Amino acid sequence: MKIQSARVIVTCPGRNFVTLKIETDQGVFGIGDATLNGRELSVVSYLEDHVIPCLIGMDPRRIEDIWQYLYRGAYWRRGPVTMSAIAAVDTALWDIKGKMAGMPIYDLLGGKSRDGVMVYGHANGADIAETVDAVGHYIDLGYKAIRAQSGVPGIKDAYGVGRGKLFYEPADAALPSLTIWDTKKYLDHIPKLFEKIRDTYGFEHHLLHDGHHRMTPIEAAQLGKALEPAKLFWLEDATPAENQEAFKLIRQHTTTPLAVGEIFNTIWDCKDLIQNQLIDYIRATVVHAGGITHLRRIADLAAIYQIKTGSHGATDLSPVCMGAALHFDSWVPNFGIQEYMRHTPETDEVFPHNYRFEQGYMYAGDAPGHGVDIDEKLAAKYPYQPAYLPVARLEDGTMFNW
Ligand code: GCO
Ligand code: MG
């Protein structure tokens, strides 16, 4: 069996998605997500110029060997562009293997460990009242776990507050738009938000919050401590994770569970945080962390420290990644939770899929492979459009973290 052709499809049904399609000499094909928000075309070039020429003629059944070939063979290892490209190949090959075997990917991995995959949705609002209402809306939709983000008085365009209620999309302009940040105002505000949510709805639902890399370690420690009465499921990306030692300081001060990893690319980014038990959830994803083959290694390392998975699932990860993630989540023994932000109806149409949401859980579906396809004719109607995440500056003009 041989890889006969491979090509990259870029489409923008509301936002940009990059998809790799691998075709075999036996008529079976597979697809993988290669989307890297705001740097989409770099992955396209990496795949078209450097990966696809090597793939042609290879045996698509040798998923592990092809992974090692692309990782070790590049000499320049790791990084989001490289690892997203490898992930796309890996996902497409698991899809092919599943179709060849007539099995869903979770069966290839060892079978389901659970019936449904608990997901969390995003409740956003311009202020506390709006966010509390949005949480209520998600409760009505059946969600068991809800992430809450709110506008902060005195801050223009705080992270996580969308213009639409259900389809939050941060990559909103052809060049990065400017937002202003003030951590003190944020720290004053967020404990009030969670107090109000708990007062209104009680403690039945899981609540999550994303700090989006904006705090120093001691600020994160203060927030974690202040949020303890709200009993969060997790506080995400409390501080930038380049300096992993920082998490030691946060841990010394608070029992609020910590999650990190959406911008991690390999097990090497996660290793110290996991081995020193500085986090509770590892949020690496199929598309940005080298595909199913590599994510499995990360999850296995995490498992021996009782750290659970909590994969990133924002709308900038395509339905192909969501499909693959749900198969992974269905199998992985140390599953924690899966993020789920719905895609727009246009995106769902371009990527017909088997997965579905029901009462707070997602189900991968039992189609062979990952169960997600791409309608290439429809995809072609939505050409690439440059779109960037915003940037953030402090009130005095200092460049800050988005
Ligand atoms: C999340 C993320 C997203 C990211 C986005 C970047 O937890 O869902 O933080 O909102 O900002 O995926 O591309
Ligand atoms: Mg996040």
mmCIF file of C-alpha atoms and ligand atoms in Angstrom, residues 120 122 147 159 210-213 236-237 262 283 312 339, ligand 2:
data_model
loop_
_atom_site.group_PDB
_atom_site.id
_atom_site.type_symbol
_atom_site.label_atom_id
_atom_site.label_comp_id
_atom_site.label_asym_id
_atom_site.label_seq_id
_atom_site.Cartn_x
_atom_site.Cartn_y
_atom_site.Cartn_z
ATOM 1 C CA TYR A 120 -17.241 22.536 28.622
ATOM 2 C CA HIS A 122 -17.992 29.101 26.867
ATOM 3 C CA ARG A 147 -16.160 28.267 31.325
ATOM 4 C CA TYR A 159 -9.964 38.293 26.587
ATOM 5 C CA ASP A 210 -9.069 31.008 31.502
ATOM 6 C CA GLY A 211 -6.421 33.504 32.671
ATOM 7 C CA HIS A 212 -4.937 33.445 29.153
ATOM 8 C CA HIS A 213 -1.312 33.843 30.247
ATOM 9 C CA GLU A 236 -6.323 27.771 32.952
ATOM 10 C CA ASP A 237 -3.118 29.367 31.673
ATOM 11 C CA GLU A 262 -2.955 24.683 24.667
ATOM 12 C CA ARG A 283 -4.486 20.727 27.622
ATOM 13 C CA HIS A 312 -8.061 22.617 23.805
ATOM 14 C CA GLU A 339 -13.270 22.051 25.456
HETATM 15 MG MG MG B 2 -7.219 28.941 26.762
#
